[in-house]
C-alpha positions in Angstrom: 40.0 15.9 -16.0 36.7 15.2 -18.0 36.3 12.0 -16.1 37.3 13.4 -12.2 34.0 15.8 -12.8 32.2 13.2 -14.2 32.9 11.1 -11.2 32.5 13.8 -9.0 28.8 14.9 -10.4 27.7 11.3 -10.6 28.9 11.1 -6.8 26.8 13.9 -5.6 23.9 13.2 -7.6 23.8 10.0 -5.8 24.1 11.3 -2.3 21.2 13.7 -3.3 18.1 12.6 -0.9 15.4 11.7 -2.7 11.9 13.9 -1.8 10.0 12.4 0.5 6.2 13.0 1.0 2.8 11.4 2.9 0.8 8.8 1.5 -3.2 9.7 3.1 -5.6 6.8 2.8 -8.9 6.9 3.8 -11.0 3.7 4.1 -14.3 3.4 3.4 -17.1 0.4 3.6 -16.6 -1.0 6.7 -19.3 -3.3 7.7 -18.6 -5.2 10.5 -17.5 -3.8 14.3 -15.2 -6.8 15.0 -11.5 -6.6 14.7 -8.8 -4.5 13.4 -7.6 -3.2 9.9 -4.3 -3.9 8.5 -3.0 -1.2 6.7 -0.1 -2.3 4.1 2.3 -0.1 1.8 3.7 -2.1 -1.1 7.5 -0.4 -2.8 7.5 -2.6 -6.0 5.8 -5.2 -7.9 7.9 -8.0 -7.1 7.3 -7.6 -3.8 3.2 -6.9 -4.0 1.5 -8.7 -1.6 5.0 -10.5 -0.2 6.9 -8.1 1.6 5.0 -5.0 3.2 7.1 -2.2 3.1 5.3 -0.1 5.6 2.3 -1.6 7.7 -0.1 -0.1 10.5 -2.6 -1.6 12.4 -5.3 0.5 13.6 -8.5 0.3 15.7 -12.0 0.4 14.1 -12.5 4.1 15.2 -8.9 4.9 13.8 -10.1 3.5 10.8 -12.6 5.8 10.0 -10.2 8.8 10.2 -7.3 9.4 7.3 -4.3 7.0 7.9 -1.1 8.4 7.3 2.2 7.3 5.8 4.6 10.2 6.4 8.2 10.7 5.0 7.9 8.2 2.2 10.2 8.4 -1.0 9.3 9.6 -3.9 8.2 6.6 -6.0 5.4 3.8 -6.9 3.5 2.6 -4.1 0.2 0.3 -3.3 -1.8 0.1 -0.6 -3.5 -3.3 0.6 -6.5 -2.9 3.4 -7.3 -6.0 5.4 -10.3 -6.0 8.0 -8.7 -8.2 10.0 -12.4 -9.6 11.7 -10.6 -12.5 14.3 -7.3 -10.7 14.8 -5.0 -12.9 13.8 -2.4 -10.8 11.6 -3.6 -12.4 8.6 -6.0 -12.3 5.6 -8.4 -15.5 6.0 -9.0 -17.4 3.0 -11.6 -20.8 2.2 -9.7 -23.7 1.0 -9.9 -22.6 -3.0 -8.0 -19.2 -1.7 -10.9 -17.1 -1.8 -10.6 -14.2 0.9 -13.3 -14.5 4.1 -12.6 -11.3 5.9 -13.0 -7.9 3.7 -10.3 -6.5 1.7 -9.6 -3.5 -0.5 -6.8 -2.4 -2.6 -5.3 1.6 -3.9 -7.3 2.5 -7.2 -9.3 -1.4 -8.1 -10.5 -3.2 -6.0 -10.3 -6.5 -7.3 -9.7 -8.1 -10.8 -11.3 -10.9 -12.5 -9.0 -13.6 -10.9 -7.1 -13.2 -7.7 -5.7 -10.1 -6.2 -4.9 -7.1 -8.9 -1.8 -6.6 -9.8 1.2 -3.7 -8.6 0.2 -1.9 -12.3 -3.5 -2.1 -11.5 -2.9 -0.8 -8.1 0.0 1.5 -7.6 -0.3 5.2 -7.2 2.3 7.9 -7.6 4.0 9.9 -5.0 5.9 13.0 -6.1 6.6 14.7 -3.1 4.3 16.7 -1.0 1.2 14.8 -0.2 -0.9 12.1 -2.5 -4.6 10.9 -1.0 -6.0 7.4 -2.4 -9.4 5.7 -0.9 -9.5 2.3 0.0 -13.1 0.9 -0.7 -13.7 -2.5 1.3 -15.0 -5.7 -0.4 -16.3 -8.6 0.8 -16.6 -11.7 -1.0 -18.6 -13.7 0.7 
């Protein structure tokens, strides 16, 4: 008997949706009017900067305004911004790796060496709605 409810609570605890809520991003330090911006949603750290999990790309104008992920799980997410200058779906880098076209990242927007990490980057969504800006860097 003890283990039929057990079963039966673990069963419905799993088929429990999980609460789902909107990621807002706002971008800011845009320099240049070519192009478009890439706007990426990262789910996990083992995935960070491998496999987007949600993407959008937007216009210059829409760029300026918030960008909106709606009906996203509850969870740990990052957000990667490209200013994708020659339009060509990618981030463009100089032979040592080093990114050409502007870039920005959730929370830091660069560490030492390379791209930040998930940790450095990820922000929290509990529900309801959670707002992160996106400052633009250029390198070069």
């Amino acid at each position: 008997m003890k283990v039929t409810l057990l079963f039966l609570y673990l069963t419905l605890i799993q088929n429990i949706p999980a609460e789902k809520g909107e990621i807002v991003i706002s971008i800011e330090n845009i320099k240049s009017t070519k192009g478009v911006v890439i706007v990426a949603l990262f789910d996990d750290e083992h995935s960070f900067l491998k496999k987007v999990y949600r993407s959008k790309t937007i216009s210059l104008s829409q760029a300026k305004k918030l960008i909106r992920f709606e009906n996203v799980p509850e969870g740990s997410y990052a957000v990667s911004v490209i200013h994708d200058e020659n339009e060509n779906g990618e981030l463009d880098t100089n032979w040592a790796g080093i990114p050409k076209e502007p870039f920005g990242f959730s929370r830091k927007t660069i560490s030492k060496f390379g791209p930040p990490s998930f940790e450095d980057t990820c922000i929290q969504l509990k529900g309801g709605s959670i707002e992160t800006t996106v400052k633009m860097r250029t390198l070069f």
